[in-house]
Every structure is written in structure tokens, then in C-alpha cells.
PDB file of C-alpha atoms in Angstrom:
ATOM      1  CA  MET A  17       9.028  17.171  -5.920  1.00  0.00           C
ATOM      2  CA  ARG A  18      12.697  16.711  -6.814  1.00  0.00           C
ATOM      3  CA  ARG A  19      12.469  19.556  -9.255  1.00  0.00           C
ATOM      4  CA  LEU A  20      11.297  21.827  -6.483  1.00  0.00           C
ATOM      5  CA  ILE A  21      14.250  20.972  -4.306  1.00  0.00           C
ATOM      6  CA  TYR A  22      16.588  21.803  -7.225  1.00  0.00           C
ATOM      7  CA  LEU A  23      14.780  25.163  -7.772  1.00  0.00           C
ATOM      8  CA  LEU A  24      14.699  26.088  -4.236  1.00  0.00           C
ATOM      9  CA  PRO A  25      18.308  27.719  -4.135  1.00  0.00           C
ATOM     10  CA  LEU A  26      17.492  29.567  -7.353  1.00  0.00           C
ATOM     11  CA  LEU A  27      14.265  30.858  -5.778  1.00  0.00           C
ATOM     12  CA  LEU A  28      16.121  31.962  -2.618  1.00  0.00           C
ATOM     13  CA  PHE A  29      18.808  33.613  -4.693  1.00  0.00           C
ATOM     14  CA  VAL A  30      16.233  35.686  -6.689  1.00  0.00           C
ATOM     15  CA  GLY A  31      14.297  36.505  -3.485  1.00  0.00           C
ATOM     16  CA  VAL A  32      17.411  37.853  -1.769  1.00  0.00           C
ATOM     17  CA  GLY A  33      18.381  39.755  -4.941  1.00  0.00           C
ATOM     18  CA  VAL A  34      15.020  41.438  -5.036  1.00  0.00           C
ATOM     19  CA  ALA A  35      15.205  42.424  -1.405  1.00  0.00           C
ATOM     20  CA  PHE A  36      18.642  44.012  -2.025  1.00  0.00           C
ATOM     21  CA  LEU A  37      17.505  45.962  -5.101  1.00  0.00           C
ATOM     22  CA  ARG A  38      14.433  47.287  -3.102  1.00  0.00           C
ATOM     23  CA  GLY A  39      16.795  48.353  -0.324  1.00  0.00           C
ATOM     24  CA  PHE A  40      19.043  50.221  -2.756  1.00  0.00           C
ATOM     25  CA  ASP A  41      16.054  52.291  -3.978  1.00  0.00           C
ATOM     26  CA  ARG A  42      15.354  53.655  -0.577  1.00  0.00           C
ATOM     27  CA  ASP A  43      16.880  56.765   0.926  1.00  0.00           C
ATOM     28  CA  PRO A  44      18.932  55.596   4.034  1.00  0.00           C
ATOM     29  CA  ARG A  45      17.878  59.016   5.674  1.00  0.00           C
ATOM     30  CA  ASP A  46      14.234  58.202   5.162  1.00  0.00           C
ATOM     31  CA  ILE A  47      13.668  56.982   8.663  1.00  0.00           C
ATOM     32  CA  PRO A  48      10.070  56.932   9.621  1.00  0.00           C
ATOM     33  CA  SER A  49       9.108  58.819  12.635  1.00  0.00           C
ATOM     34  CA  ALA A  50       6.191  57.778  14.967  1.00  0.00           C
ATOM     35  CA  LEU A  51       5.749  61.450  15.920  1.00  0.00           C
ATOM     36  CA  ILE A  52       4.718  62.668  12.539  1.00  0.00           C
ATOM     37  CA  ASP A  53       1.234  64.509  12.917  1.00  0.00           C
ATOM     38  CA  LYS A  54       1.576  64.206  16.766  1.00  0.00           C
ATOM     39  CA  PRO A  55       2.431  66.992  19.206  1.00  0.00           C
ATOM     40  CA  ALA A  56       6.014  67.564  20.103  1.00  0.00           C
ATOM     41  CA  PRO A  57       7.007  65.714  23.249  1.00  0.00           C
ATOM     42  CA  GLU A  58       6.629  67.519  26.494  1.00  0.00           C
ATOM     43  CA  PHE A  59       9.900  69.149  27.506  1.00  0.00           C
ATOM     44  CA  SER A  60      11.704  72.190  28.864  1.00  0.00           C
ATOM     45  CA  LEU A  61      15.244  72.951  28.213  1.00  0.00           C
ATOM     46  CA  PRO A  62      17.354  75.820  29.667  1.00  0.00           C
ATOM     47  CA  PRO A  63      19.060  78.302  27.493  1.00  0.00           C
ATOM     48  CA  LEU A  64      22.769  78.550  26.759  1.00  0.00           C
ATOM     49  CA  PRO A  65      24.515  80.646  29.370  1.00  0.00           C
ATOM     50  CA  GLY A  66      24.108  84.320  28.460  1.00  0.00           C
ATOM     51  CA  TYR A  67      21.126  83.612  26.207  1.00  0.00           C
ATOM     52  CA  LYS A  68      17.598  84.802  27.206  1.00  0.00           C
ATOM     53  CA  GLU A  69      15.411  82.013  26.105  1.00  0.00           C
ATOM     54  CA  GLY A  70      15.559  78.152  26.290  1.00  0.00           C
ATOM     55  CA  LEU A  71      13.261  75.908  24.471  1.00  0.00           C
ATOM     56  CA  SER A  72      10.041  74.260  25.494  1.00  0.00           C
ATOM     57  CA  ASN A  73       6.618  73.193  24.074  1.00  0.00           C
ATOM     58  CA  ALA A  74       5.255  76.698  24.712  1.00  0.00           C
ATOM     59  CA  THR A  75       7.926  78.155  22.360  1.00  0.00           C
ATOM     60  CA  LEU A  76       6.761  75.844  19.564  1.00  0.00           C
ATOM     61  CA  LYS A  77       3.240  77.028  19.145  1.00  0.00           C
ATOM     62  CA  GLY A  78       1.892  80.104  17.226  1.00  0.00           C
ATOM     63  CA  ASP A  79       3.996  79.847  14.093  1.00  0.00           C
ATOM     64  CA  VAL A  80       5.284  77.264  11.771  1.00  0.00           C
ATOM     65  CA  THR A  81       8.621  76.434  13.307  1.00  0.00           C
ATOM     66  CA  LEU A  82      11.715  74.465  12.294  1.00  0.00           C
ATOM     67  CA  VAL A  83      13.453  72.741  15.194  1.00  0.00           C
ATOM     68  CA  ASN A  84      17.124  71.838  14.347  1.00  0.00           C
ATOM     69  CA  VAL A  85      19.107  69.340  16.611  1.00  0.00           C
ATOM     70  CA  PHE A  86      22.730  70.375  16.422  1.00  0.00           C
ATOM     71  CA  ALA A  87      26.152  70.293  18.100  1.00  0.00           C
ATOM     72  CA  SER A  88      29.362  72.110  17.739  1.00  0.00           C
ATOM     73  CA  TRP A  89      31.209  68.846  17.422  1.00  0.00           C
ATOM     74  CA  CYS A  90      29.111  67.785  14.512  1.00  0.00           C
ATOM     75  CA  ILE A  91      30.701  68.246  11.090  1.00  0.00           C
ATOM     76  CA  PRO A  92      27.471  67.826   9.017  1.00  0.00           C
ATOM     77  CA  CYS A  93      25.853  70.503  11.310  1.00  0.00           C
ATOM     78  CA  LYS A  94      28.484  73.027  10.107  1.00  0.00           C
ATOM     79  CA  ALA A  95      27.667  71.926   6.444  1.00  0.00           C
ATOM     80  CA  GLU A  96      23.971  72.732   6.833  1.00  0.00           C
ATOM     81  CA  HIS A  97      24.350  75.799   9.078  1.00  0.00           C
ATOM     82  CA  PRO A  98      24.400  78.318   6.035  1.00  0.00           C
ATOM     83  CA  ILE A  99      21.210  76.638   4.740  1.00  0.00           C
ATOM     84  CA  ILE A 100      19.560  76.989   8.084  1.00  0.00           C
ATOM     85  CA  THR A 101      20.762  80.619   8.358  1.00  0.00           C
ATOM     86  CA  ARG A 102      19.220  81.460   4.885  1.00  0.00           C
ATOM     87  CA  LEU A 103      15.969  79.778   5.902  1.00  0.00           C
ATOM     88  CA  ALA A 104      15.741  82.008   8.871  1.00  0.00           C
ATOM     89  CA  ARG A 105      17.037  85.307   7.434  1.00  0.00           C
ATOM     90  CA  GLU A 106      15.796  85.199   3.753  1.00  0.00           C
ATOM     91  CA  GLN A 107      12.628  82.945   4.019  1.00  0.00           C
ATOM     92  CA  GLY A 108      11.470  84.194   7.413  1.00  0.00           C
ATOM     93  CA  VAL A 109      11.215  80.664   8.807  1.00  0.00           C
ATOM     94  CA  THR A 110      11.372  80.601  12.625  1.00  0.00           C
ATOM     95  CA  VAL A 111      14.186  78.209  13.514  1.00  0.00           C
ATOM     96  CA  ARG A 112      14.691  77.047  16.986  1.00  0.00           C
ATOM     97  CA  GLY A 113      17.602  74.778  18.188  1.00  0.00           C
ATOM     98  CA  ILE A 114      18.239  71.883  20.458  1.00  0.00           C
ATOM     99  CA  ASN A 115      21.845  71.857  21.370  1.00  0.00           C
ATOM    100  CA  HIS A 116      22.577  68.204  21.645  1.00  0.00           C
ATOM    101  CA  LYS A 117      25.237  66.792  24.211  1.00  0.00           C
ATOM    102  CA  ASP A 118      27.509  69.779  23.741  1.00  0.00           C
ATOM    103  CA  LYS A 119      29.652  71.819  26.024  1.00  0.00           C
ATOM    104  CA  ALA A 120      28.023  75.339  26.362  1.00  0.00           C
ATOM    105  CA  GLU A 121      31.339  77.105  25.794  1.00  0.00           C
ATOM    106  CA  ASP A 122      31.855  75.117  22.632  1.00  0.00           C
ATOM    107  CA  ALA A 123      28.363  75.787  21.425  1.00  0.00           C
ATOM    108  CA  ILE A 124      28.543  79.485  22.054  1.00  0.00           C
ATOM    109  CA  ALA A 125      31.936  79.824  20.342  1.00  0.00           C
ATOM    110  CA  TRP A 126      30.577  77.850  17.371  1.00  0.00           C
ATOM    111  CA  LEU A 127      27.532  80.212  17.084  1.00  0.00           C
ATOM    112  CA  ASN A 128      29.821  83.289  17.363  1.00  0.00           C
ATOM    113  CA  ARG A 129      32.003  81.878  14.595  1.00  0.00           C
ATOM    114  CA  ASN A 130      29.225  80.707  12.275  1.00  0.00           C
ATOM    115  CA  GLY A 131      26.355  83.008  13.149  1.00  0.00           C
ATOM    116  CA  ASP A 132      23.167  82.373  15.091  1.00  0.00           C
ATOM    117  CA  PRO A 133      20.073  81.812  13.032  1.00  0.00           C
ATOM    118  CA  TYR A 134      18.121  80.486  16.015  1.00  0.00           C
ATOM    119  CA  ALA A 135      15.195  82.228  17.704  1.00  0.00           C
ATOM    120  CA  SER A 136      15.965  80.316  20.780  1.00  0.00           C
ATOM    121  CA  ILE A 137      18.147  77.345  21.781  1.00  0.00           C
ATOM    122  CA  GLY A 138      17.496  74.737  24.479  1.00  0.00           C
ATOM    123  CA  VAL A 139      20.519  72.800  25.954  1.00  0.00           C
ATOM    124  CA  ASP A 140      19.993  69.154  25.994  1.00  0.00           C
ATOM    125  CA  LEU A 141      23.133  68.220  27.900  1.00  0.00           C
ATOM    126  CA  ASP A 142      22.303  64.533  28.440  1.00  0.00           C
ATOM    127  CA  GLY A 143      20.322  63.977  25.250  1.00  0.00           C
ATOM    128  CA  ARG A 144      17.046  62.798  26.954  1.00  0.00           C
ATOM    129  CA  VAL A 145      14.936  65.245  25.191  1.00  0.00           C
ATOM    130  CA  SER A 146      16.473  64.288  21.778  1.00  0.00           C
ATOM    131  CA  ILE A 147      15.575  60.646  22.587  1.00  0.00           C
ATOM    132  CA  ASP A 148      11.999  61.727  23.284  1.00  0.00           C
ATOM    133  CA  TRP A 149      12.074  63.434  19.928  1.00  0.00           C
ATOM    134  CA  GLY A 150      13.287  60.135  18.275  1.00  0.00           C
ATOM    135  CA  VAL A 151      16.685  61.646  17.353  1.00  0.00           C
ATOM    136  CA  TYR A 152      19.162  59.060  15.995  1.00  0.00           C
ATOM    137  CA  GLY A 153      22.045  61.536  15.653  1.00  0.00           C
ATOM    138  CA  VAL A 154      22.791  65.001  14.698  1.00  0.00           C
ATOM    139  CA  PRO A 155      21.859  66.919  12.696  1.00  0.00           C
ATOM    140  CA  GLU A 156      18.095  66.213  12.513  1.00  0.00           C
ATOM    141  CA  THR A 157      15.467  68.733  11.679  1.00  0.00           C
ATOM    142  CA  PHE A 158      11.759  68.837  12.364  1.00  0.00           C
ATOM    143  CA  LEU A 159       8.972  70.997  10.938  1.00  0.00           C
ATOM    144  CA  LEU A 160       6.073  71.814  13.253  1.00  0.00           C
ATOM    145  CA  ASP A 161       2.776  73.489  12.510  1.00  0.00           C
ATOM    146  CA  ARG A 162       1.214  76.352  14.462  1.00  0.00           C
ATOM    147  CA  GLN A 163      -0.190  74.064  16.992  1.00  0.00           C
ATOM    148  CA  GLY A 164       3.114  72.391  17.802  1.00  0.00           C
ATOM    149  CA  ARG A 165       2.574  69.146  15.932  1.00  0.00           C
ATOM    150  CA  ILE A 166       5.465  67.527  14.176  1.00  0.00           C
ATOM    151  CA  ARG A 167       4.718  67.461  10.478  1.00  0.00           C
ATOM    152  CA  PHE A 168       8.031  66.582   8.911  1.00  0.00           C
ATOM    153  CA  LYS A 169      11.363  65.045   9.950  1.00  0.00           C
ATOM    154  CA  HIS A 170      14.720  65.162   8.077  1.00  0.00           C
ATOM    155  CA  VAL A 171      17.601  63.079   9.151  1.00  0.00           C
ATOM    156  CA  GLY A 172      21.103  64.355   8.232  1.00  0.00           C
ATOM    157  CA  PRO A 173      22.125  67.742   6.974  1.00  0.00           C
ATOM    158  CA  LEU A 174      19.618  69.860   5.114  1.00  0.00           C
ATOM    159  CA  THR A 175      20.447  70.386   1.567  1.00  0.00           C
ATOM    160  CA  PRO A 176      19.298  73.177  -0.808  1.00  0.00           C
ATOM    161  CA  GLN A 177      17.240  70.489  -2.659  1.00  0.00           C
ATOM    162  CA  VAL A 178      15.514  69.391   0.556  1.00  0.00           C
ATOM    163  CA  VAL A 179      14.742  73.012   1.460  1.00  0.00           C
ATOM    164  CA  GLU A 180      13.396  73.915  -1.998  1.00  0.00           C
ATOM    165  CA  GLU A 181      11.515  70.578  -2.716  1.00  0.00           C
ATOM    166  CA  GLN A 182      10.259  69.733   0.692  1.00  0.00           C
ATOM    167  CA  ILE A 183      10.696  72.365   3.472  1.00  0.00           C
ATOM    168  CA  LEU A 184       9.571  75.551   1.853  1.00  0.00           C
ATOM    169  CA  PRO A 185       6.402  74.102   0.071  1.00  0.00           C
ATOM    170  CA  MET A 186       5.415  72.581   3.491  1.00  0.00           C
ATOM    171  CA  VAL A 187       5.976  75.725   5.280  1.00  0.00           C
ATOM    172  CA  LYS A 188       3.825  77.560   2.777  1.00  0.00           C
ATOM    173  CA  HIS A 189       1.118  74.878   3.048  1.00  0.00           C
ATOM    174  CA  LEU A 190       1.103  74.887   6.844  1.00  0.00           C
ATOM    175  CA  ARG A 191       1.079  78.690   7.090  1.00  0.00           C
ATOM    176  CA  SER A 192      -1.900  78.859   4.649  1.00  0.00           C
ATOM    177  CA  ALA A 193      -3.688  75.875   6.319  1.00  0.00           C
ATOM    178  CA  SER A 194      -3.832  77.234   9.866  1.00  0.00           C
TER     179      SER A 194
END
């Protein structure tokens, strides 16, 4: 029994070390979403002033769609913006935006300056719709199938690697499956 008492600190140290090592192996952006394979939450967002279309559940059905949550004040959003633009223009992916807690004039100026790859943008001024989508912060991106079910979520800015290895294969799969 005494040996066990002497070994207990060593066993605790080894257990904590293993837990840390397992934690370092995980991608901090790999946050599970309870919404995967479920329909997008019910919502309806108005458009930016001067834009024709806002965003709602009805606009998320019919085609495989990427929904990007962004804001003009978000530095990582600017970093991923060329990647999203290429997805829309060169890969033919329908991209829709949720403008998160942003001033309309700032968002419009940002889109005029950086280009507008979005088929439509909904203004989420108070962030309530983003909360319903499980958004922790911007940017976050969701891939939805033709029925409007969320099939993939990416936290943080999209990178060329994420697009090539995850988004485009999934877009191809979802388009062929439905």
C-alpha cells in the first residue's frame, strides 16, 4: 500500500502529460458542431442597403452552398476573402454571406474595396442568427447540401489547403449525391 502512495504522484504526472500530448495533436479550429447533417436554423436576414437580396433558409436550398460569416472589422476575413472570391468565380461555388455585427456602410465599403463574391448577403446586426448557427467568431464557413442541411463547418479563415482538401471534394460529392 505504501508503494502505491509513492507511485501516485508519478502516475498523476504521466496522466497529465498524456492529456497535454493528446491536446497538442488536435486542431484548435476543429470545434464540433451540433448542426452537422441538420437543416440550417430558421432565419431571415435583410440585405445590405442598396443590395437586392438578403439571406434566409429559402435561399439555401437548390444548390450546394457555402455560407461565410464575415465582417469588415475582421482581419482574418480579409485574408480569406481572395480564396472565397476564387471559389465563387473559378470553381462556380455559390457563396452567400452573413455580415456579422457590422456597420452597413463599413461592410459596403469593404466589399467595394475587396470585391463581392457573394450571391447574397444577410445583415446580422445583433449577431443572434450567428449564435443560432453556433458561430464562435468570424470568420466561420459552412457548407450546405442542396436540401439546406449543414454538412461541414470551418472555424477561422479558409486556406487554399482547406479548400483543396476538404471543401472542393465535398462540393463535388454533394453535387453528385443529390
